[in-house]
CSV table of C-alpha atoms and ligand atoms in Angstrom, one decimal:
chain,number,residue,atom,x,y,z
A,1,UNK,CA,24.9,34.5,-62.8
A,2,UNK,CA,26.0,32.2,-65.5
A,3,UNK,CA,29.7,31.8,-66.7
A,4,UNK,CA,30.3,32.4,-70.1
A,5,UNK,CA,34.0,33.3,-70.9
A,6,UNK,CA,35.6,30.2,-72.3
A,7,UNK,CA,39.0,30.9,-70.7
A,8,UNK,CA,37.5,30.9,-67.4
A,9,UNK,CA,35.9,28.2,-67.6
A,10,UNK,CA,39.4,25.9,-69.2
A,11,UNK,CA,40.8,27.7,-66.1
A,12,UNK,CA,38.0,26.6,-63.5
A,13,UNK,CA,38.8,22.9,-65.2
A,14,UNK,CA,42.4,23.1,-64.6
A,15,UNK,CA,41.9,23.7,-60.9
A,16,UNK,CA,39.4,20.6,-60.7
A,17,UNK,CA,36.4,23.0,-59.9
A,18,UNK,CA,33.2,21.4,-61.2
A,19,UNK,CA,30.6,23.7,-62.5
A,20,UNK,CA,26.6,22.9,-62.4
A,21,UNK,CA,25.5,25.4,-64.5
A,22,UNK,CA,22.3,27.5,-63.4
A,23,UNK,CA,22.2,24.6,-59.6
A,24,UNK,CA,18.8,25.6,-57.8
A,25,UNK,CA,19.6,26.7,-54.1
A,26,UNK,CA,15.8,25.3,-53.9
A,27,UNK,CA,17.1,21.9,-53.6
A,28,UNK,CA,20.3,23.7,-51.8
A,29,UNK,CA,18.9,25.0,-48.6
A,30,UNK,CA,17.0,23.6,-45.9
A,31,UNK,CA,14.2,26.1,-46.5
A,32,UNK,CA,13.9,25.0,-49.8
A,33,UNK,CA,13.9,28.9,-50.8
A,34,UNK,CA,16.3,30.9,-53.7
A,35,UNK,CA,17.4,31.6,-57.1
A,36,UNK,CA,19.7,30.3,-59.6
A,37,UNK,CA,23.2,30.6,-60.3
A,38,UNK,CA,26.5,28.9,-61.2
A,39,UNK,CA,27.5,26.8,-58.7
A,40,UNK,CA,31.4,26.2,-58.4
A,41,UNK,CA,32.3,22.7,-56.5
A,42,UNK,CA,35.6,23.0,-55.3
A,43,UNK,CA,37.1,19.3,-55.1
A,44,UNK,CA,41.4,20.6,-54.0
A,45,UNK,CA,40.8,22.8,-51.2
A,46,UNK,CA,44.9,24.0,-52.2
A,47,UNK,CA,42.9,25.0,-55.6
A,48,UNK,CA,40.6,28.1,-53.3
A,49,UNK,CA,43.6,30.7,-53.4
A,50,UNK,CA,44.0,30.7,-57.0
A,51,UNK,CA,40.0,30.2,-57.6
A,52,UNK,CA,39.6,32.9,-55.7
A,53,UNK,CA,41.9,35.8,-57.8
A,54,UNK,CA,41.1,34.1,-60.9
A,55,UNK,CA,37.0,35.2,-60.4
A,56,UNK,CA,38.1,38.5,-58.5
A,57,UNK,CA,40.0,39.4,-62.0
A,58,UNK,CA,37.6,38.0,-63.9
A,59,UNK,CA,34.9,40.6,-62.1
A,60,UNK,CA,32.9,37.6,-61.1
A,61,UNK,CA,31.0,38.2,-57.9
A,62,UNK,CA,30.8,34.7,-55.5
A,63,UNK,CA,29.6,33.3,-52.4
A,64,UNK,CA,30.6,30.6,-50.3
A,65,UNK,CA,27.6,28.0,-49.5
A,66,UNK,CA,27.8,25.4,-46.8
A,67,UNK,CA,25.2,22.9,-45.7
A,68,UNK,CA,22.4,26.0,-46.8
A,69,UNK,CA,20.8,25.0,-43.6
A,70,UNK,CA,20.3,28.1,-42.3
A,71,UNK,CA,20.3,30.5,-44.9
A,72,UNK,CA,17.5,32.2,-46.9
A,73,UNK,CA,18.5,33.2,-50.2
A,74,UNK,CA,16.5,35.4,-52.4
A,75,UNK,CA,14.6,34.2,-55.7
A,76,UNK,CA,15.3,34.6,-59.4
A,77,UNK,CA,18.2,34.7,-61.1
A,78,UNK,CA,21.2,35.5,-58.4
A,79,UNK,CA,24.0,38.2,-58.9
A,80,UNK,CA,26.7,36.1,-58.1
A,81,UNK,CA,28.6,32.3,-58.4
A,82,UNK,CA,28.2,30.0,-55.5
A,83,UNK,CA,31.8,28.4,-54.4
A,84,UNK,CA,31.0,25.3,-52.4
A,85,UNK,CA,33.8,22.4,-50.7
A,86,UNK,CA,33.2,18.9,-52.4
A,87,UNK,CA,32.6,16.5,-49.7
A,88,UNK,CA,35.8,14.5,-49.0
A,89,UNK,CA,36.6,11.0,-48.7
A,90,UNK,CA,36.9,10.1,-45.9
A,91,UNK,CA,35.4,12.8,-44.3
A,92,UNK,CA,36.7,12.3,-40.7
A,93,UNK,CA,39.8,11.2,-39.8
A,94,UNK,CA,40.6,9.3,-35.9
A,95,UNK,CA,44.4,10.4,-33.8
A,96,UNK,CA,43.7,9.2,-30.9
A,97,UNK,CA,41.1,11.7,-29.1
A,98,UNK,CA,41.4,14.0,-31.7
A,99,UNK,CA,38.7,14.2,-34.8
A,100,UNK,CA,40.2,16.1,-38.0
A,101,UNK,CA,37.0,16.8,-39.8
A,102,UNK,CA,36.8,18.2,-42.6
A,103,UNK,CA,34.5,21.3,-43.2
A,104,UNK,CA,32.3,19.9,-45.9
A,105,UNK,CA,31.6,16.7,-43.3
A,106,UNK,CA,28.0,16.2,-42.8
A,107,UNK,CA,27.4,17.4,-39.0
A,108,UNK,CA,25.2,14.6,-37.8
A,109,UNK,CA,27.3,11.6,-39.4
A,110,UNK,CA,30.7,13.5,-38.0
A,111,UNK,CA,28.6,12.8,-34.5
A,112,UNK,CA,28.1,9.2,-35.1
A,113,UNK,CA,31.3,8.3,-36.6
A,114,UNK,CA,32.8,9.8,-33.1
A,115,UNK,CA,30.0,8.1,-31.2
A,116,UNK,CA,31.1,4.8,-32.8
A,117,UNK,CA,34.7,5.0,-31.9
A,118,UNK,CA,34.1,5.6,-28.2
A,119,UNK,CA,34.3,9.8,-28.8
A,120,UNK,CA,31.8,12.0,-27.4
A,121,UNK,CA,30.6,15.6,-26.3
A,122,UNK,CA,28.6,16.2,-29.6
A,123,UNK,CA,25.7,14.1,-28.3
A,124,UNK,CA,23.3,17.5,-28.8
A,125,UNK,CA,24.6,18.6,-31.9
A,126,UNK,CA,22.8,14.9,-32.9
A,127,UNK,CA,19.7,16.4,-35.4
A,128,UNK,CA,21.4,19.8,-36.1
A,129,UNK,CA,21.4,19.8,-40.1
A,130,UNK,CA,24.6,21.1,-42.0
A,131,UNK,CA,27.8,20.5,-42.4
A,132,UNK,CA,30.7,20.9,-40.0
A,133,UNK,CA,32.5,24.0,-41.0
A,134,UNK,CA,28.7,25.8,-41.1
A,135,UNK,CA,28.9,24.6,-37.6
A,136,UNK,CA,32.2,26.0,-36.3
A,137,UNK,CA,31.5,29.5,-37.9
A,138,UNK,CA,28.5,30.1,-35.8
A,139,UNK,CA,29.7,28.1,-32.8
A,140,UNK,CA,26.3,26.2,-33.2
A,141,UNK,CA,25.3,24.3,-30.1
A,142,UNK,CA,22.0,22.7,-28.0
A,143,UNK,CA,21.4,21.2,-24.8
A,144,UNK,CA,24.3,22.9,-23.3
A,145,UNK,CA,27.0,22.2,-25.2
A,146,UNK,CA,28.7,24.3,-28.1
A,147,UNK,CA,30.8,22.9,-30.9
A,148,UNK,CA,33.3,25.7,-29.9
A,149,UNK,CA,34.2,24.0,-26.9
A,150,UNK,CA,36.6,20.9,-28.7
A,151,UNK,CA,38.1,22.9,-31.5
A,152,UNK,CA,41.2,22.8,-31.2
A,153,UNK,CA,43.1,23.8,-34.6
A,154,UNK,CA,40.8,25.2,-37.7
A,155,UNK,CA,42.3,25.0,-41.5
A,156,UNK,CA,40.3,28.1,-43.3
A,157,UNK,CA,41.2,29.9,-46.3
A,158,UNK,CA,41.3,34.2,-45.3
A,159,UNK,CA,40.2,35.6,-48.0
A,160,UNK,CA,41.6,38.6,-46.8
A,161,UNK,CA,45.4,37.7,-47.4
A,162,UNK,CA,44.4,35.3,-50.2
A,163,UNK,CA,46.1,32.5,-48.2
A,164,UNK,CA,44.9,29.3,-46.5
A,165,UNK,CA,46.0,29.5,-42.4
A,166,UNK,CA,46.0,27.6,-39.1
A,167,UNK,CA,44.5,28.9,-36.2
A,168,UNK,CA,44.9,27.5,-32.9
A,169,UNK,CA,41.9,26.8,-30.7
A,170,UNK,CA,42.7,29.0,-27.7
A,171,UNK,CA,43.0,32.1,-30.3
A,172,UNK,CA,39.6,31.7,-31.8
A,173,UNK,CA,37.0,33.5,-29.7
A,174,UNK,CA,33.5,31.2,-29.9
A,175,UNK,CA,30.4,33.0,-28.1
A,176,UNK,CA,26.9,32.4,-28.1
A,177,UNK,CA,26.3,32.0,-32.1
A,178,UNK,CA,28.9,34.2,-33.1
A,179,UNK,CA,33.0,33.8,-33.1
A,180,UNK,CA,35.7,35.6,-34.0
A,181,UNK,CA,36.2,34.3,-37.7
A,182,UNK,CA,36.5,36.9,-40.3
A,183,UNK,CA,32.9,37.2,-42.2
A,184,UNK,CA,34.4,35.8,-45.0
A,185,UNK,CA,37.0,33.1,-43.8
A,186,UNK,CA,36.4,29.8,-45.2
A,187,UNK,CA,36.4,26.6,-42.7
A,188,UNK,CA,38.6,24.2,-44.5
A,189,UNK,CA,39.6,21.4,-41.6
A,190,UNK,CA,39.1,21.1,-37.8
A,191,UNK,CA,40.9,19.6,-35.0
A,192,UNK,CA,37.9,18.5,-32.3
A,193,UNK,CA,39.6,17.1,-29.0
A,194,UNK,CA,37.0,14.7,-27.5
A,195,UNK,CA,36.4,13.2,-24.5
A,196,UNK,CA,36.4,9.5,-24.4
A,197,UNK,CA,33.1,7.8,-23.8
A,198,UNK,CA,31.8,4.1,-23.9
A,199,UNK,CA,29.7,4.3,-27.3
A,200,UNK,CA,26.4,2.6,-25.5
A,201,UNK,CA,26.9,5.8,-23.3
A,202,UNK,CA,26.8,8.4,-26.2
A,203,UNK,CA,24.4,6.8,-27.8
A,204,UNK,CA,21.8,7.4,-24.7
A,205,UNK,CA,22.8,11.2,-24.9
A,206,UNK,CA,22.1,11.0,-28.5
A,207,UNK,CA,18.5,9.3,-28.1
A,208,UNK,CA,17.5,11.8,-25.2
A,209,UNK,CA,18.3,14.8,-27.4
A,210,UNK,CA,16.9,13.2,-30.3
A,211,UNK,CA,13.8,12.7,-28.7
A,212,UNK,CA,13.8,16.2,-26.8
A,213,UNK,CA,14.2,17.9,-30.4
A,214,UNK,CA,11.2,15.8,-32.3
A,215,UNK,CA,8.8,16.7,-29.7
A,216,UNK,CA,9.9,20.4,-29.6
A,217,UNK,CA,10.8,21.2,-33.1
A,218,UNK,CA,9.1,20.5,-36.6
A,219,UNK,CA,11.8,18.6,-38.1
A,220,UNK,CA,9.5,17.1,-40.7
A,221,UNK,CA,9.7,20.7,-42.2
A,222,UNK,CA,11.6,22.6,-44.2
A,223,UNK,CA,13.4,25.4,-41.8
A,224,UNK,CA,16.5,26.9,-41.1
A,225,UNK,CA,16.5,26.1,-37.6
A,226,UNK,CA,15.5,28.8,-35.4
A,227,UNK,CA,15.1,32.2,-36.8
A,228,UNK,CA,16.1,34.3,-34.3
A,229,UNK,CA,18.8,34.2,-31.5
A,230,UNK,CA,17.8,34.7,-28.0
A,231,UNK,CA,18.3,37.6,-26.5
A,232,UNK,CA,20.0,37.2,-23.3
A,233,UNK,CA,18.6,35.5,-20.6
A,234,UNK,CA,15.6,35.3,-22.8
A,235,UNK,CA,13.7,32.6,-24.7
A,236,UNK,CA,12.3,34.1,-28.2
A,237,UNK,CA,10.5,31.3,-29.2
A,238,UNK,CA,8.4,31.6,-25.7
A,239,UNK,CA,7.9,35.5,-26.2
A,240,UNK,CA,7.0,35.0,-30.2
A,241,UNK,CA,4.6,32.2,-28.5
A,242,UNK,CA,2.8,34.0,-25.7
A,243,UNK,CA,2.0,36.5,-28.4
A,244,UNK,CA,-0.4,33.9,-29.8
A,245,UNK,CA,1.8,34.4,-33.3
A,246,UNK,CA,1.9,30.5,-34.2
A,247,UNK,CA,0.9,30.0,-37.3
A,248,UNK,CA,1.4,33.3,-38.7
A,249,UNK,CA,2.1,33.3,-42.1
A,250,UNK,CA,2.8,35.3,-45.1
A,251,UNK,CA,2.2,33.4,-48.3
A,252,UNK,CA,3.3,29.8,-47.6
A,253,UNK,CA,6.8,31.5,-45.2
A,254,UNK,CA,5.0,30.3,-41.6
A,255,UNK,CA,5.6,30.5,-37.8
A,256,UNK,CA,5.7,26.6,-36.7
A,257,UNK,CA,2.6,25.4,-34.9
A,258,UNK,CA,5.7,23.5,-32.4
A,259,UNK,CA,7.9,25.9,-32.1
A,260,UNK,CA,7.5,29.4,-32.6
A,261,UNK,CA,11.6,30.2,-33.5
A,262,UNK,CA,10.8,28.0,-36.4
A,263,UNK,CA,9.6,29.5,-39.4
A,264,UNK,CA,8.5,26.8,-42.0
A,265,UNK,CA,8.6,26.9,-46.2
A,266,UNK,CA,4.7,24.8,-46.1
A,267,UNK,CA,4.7,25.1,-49.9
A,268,UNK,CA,6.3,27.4,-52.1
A,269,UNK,CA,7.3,30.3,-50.1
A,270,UNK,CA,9.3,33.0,-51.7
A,271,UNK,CA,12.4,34.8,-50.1
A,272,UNK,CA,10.2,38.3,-49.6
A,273,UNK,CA,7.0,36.3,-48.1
A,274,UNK,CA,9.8,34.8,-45.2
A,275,UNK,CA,11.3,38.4,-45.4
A,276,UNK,CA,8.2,39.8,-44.7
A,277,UNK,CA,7.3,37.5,-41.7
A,278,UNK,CA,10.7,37.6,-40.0
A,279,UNK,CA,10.2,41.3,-40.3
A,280,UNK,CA,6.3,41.2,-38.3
A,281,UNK,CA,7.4,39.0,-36.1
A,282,UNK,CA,10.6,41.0,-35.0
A,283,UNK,CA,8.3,44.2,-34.6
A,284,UNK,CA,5.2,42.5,-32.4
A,285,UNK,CA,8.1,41.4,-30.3
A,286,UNK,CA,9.6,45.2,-30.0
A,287,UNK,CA,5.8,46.1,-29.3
A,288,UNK,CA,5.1,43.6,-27.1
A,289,UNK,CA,8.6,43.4,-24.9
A,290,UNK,CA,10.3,45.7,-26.2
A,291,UNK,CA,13.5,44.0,-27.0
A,292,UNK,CA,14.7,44.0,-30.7
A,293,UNK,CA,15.5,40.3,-32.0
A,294,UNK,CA,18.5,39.9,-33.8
A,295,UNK,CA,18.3,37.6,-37.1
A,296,UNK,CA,20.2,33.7,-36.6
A,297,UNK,CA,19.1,32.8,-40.0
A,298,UNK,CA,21.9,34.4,-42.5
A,299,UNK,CA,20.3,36.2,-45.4
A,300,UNK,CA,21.9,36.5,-48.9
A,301,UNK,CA,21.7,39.2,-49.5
A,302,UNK,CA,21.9,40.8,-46.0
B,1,LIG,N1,9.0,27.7,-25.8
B,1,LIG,C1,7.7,28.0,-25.8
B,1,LIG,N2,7.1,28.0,-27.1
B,1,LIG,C2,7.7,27.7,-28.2
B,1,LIG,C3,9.1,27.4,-28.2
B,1,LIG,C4,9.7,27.4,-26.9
B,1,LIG,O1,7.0,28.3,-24.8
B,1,LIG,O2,7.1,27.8,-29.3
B,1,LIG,C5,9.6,27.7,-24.5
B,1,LIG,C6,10.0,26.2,-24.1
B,1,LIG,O3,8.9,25.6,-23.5
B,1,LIG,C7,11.2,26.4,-23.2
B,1,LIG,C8,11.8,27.7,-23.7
B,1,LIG,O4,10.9,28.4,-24.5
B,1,LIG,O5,10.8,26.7,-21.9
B,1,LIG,C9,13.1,27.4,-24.5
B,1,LIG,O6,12.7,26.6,-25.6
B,1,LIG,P1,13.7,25.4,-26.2
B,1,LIG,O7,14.1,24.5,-25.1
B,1,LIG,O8,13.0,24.8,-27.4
B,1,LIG,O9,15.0,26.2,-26.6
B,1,LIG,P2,15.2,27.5,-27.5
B,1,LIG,O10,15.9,28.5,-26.6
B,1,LIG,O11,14.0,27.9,-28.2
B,1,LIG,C10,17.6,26.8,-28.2
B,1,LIG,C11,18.4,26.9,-29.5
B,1,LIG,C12,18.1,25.7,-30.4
B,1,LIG,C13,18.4,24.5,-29.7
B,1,LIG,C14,17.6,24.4,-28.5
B,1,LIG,C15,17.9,23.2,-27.6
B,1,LIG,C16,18.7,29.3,-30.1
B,1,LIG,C17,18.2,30.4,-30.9
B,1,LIG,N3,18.0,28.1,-30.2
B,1,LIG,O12,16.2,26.9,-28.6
B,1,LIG,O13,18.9,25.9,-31.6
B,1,LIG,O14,18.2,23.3,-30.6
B,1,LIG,O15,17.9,25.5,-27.6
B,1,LIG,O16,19.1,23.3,-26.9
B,1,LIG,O17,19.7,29.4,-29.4
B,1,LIG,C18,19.2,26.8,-33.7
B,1,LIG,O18,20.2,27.4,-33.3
B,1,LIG,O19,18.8,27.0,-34.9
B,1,LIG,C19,18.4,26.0,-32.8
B,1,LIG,C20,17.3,25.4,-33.2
């Protein structure tokens, strides 16, 4: 979708919103898939309320975009604006054991920039792409921890009263992949209370995990992580493997010869051709076990 309306666009200037006219989500998303649009780069996060009526009366459709890291976006030209946060300077700021990150903050320099001032309990989060508020909305997590666990006050903008709010930690439900945010609150800021630690001692945790995730996931290629969450007590990267399924492909969209929750762009791969083999893979495992995966990957549209 491309903006057009000169008064919108003198408006989208006054609130210090940059527009990249017709951005690629190609070079937006770790999968390397999706169309074109407007992209909106939102550099006052107190601009977002009015940004937000200003497109709703202007009938613009939008979406918010993150780190893109696990999203699959489909091709050509796309039916609506994407709103992103502009990365803030500095991105992290230190109160004792508290970390107030912003949401844009790149997830694995958040990690070291803790690590470094003697913080840790992110050590597996080290290698996770994406930013931290992409994080906090799916509570994402690895070798036993969740990001969940240290939050402690979130900033996000509810698009729902049109206001930005605080939420304290203990009333913010964060389950396996999944909390209680509102589908389309915004992260703005969070509070992480973490646990001191020596930084030669975080920085072992960080190495193990870092090591565990090259030699069990294909981090060379472009993926949006695992495609799939398990189903409980369940592994579905095991089940898609023991159904001899790596290296399935459709087009260049292709399960990961290392891990089989990984599907891989190898080339050019369109949205429908990942589409397609998220959808065969989810029925040979309903044939084969007869459990119905649900989708980890977010897909625009749904
Ligand atoms: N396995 C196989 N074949 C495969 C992949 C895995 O047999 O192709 C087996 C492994 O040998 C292991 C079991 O399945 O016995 C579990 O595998 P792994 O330890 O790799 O963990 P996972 O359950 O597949 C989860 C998260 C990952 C996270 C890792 C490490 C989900 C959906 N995935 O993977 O998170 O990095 O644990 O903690 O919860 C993500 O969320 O995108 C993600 C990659």
């Amino acid at each position: 979708m491309r903006l057009i309306n000169p008064q919108l666009l003198a408006a989208l200037r006054d609130l210090d919103v940059e527009r990249i006219a017709g951005a690629s989500l190609i070079e937006r998303t770790s999968l390397g898939i999706g169309g074109s649009t407007d992209l909106l780069l939102i550099r006052r996060h107190t601009a977002l309320p009015a940004l937000v009526t200003l497109l709703r009366e202007a009938g613009v459709a939008f979406r918010f975009l993150g780190g893109g890291s696990n999203l699959l976006v489909s091709d050509g030209e796309l039916p609506w604006v994407v709103l992103q946060l502009a990365r803030q300077d500095p991105e992290v700021l230190l109160e004792g054991n508290i970390a107030v990150v912003d949401a844009a903050a790149d997830l694995g320099r958040t990690v070291t920039f803790c690590a470094k001032h003697d913080l840790g309990g992110l050590e597996g989060l080290i290698g996770v792409p994406g930013t931290v508020g992409g994080a906090l909305r799916m509570n994402a997590g690895a070798y036993g921890m969740q990001i969940g666990t240290y939050a402690r006050e979130v900033e996000l903008y509810r698009a729902a009263a049109g206001e930005i709010v605080t939420l304290k930690g203990d009333d913010i439900r964060f389950e396996y992949r999944h909390t209680s945010f509102a589908p389309d609150d915004i992260m703005l800021a969070v509070k992480l209370e973490l646990p001191s630690k020596p930084y030669r001692e975080i920085l072992q945790g960080i190495r193990i995990c870092n090591e565990k995730r090259r030699s069990s996931q294909p981090l060379n290629q472009k993926s949006a992580g695992c495609i799939f969450k398990n189903p409980p007590g369940a592994s579905a990267g095991r089940m898609i493997d023991e159904l001899g399924l790596k290296n399935v492909h459709v087009g260049d969209a292709c399960v990961s010869e290392r891990h089989a929750n990984f599907f891989v762009n190898a080339g050019h791969a369109t949205s429908d051709d990942m589409r397609s083999l998220i959808a065969q893979v989810r029925e040979s495992v309903r044939r084969g076990f007869g459990v119905e995966l649900e989708n980890e990957v977010i897909l625009w549209p749904a």
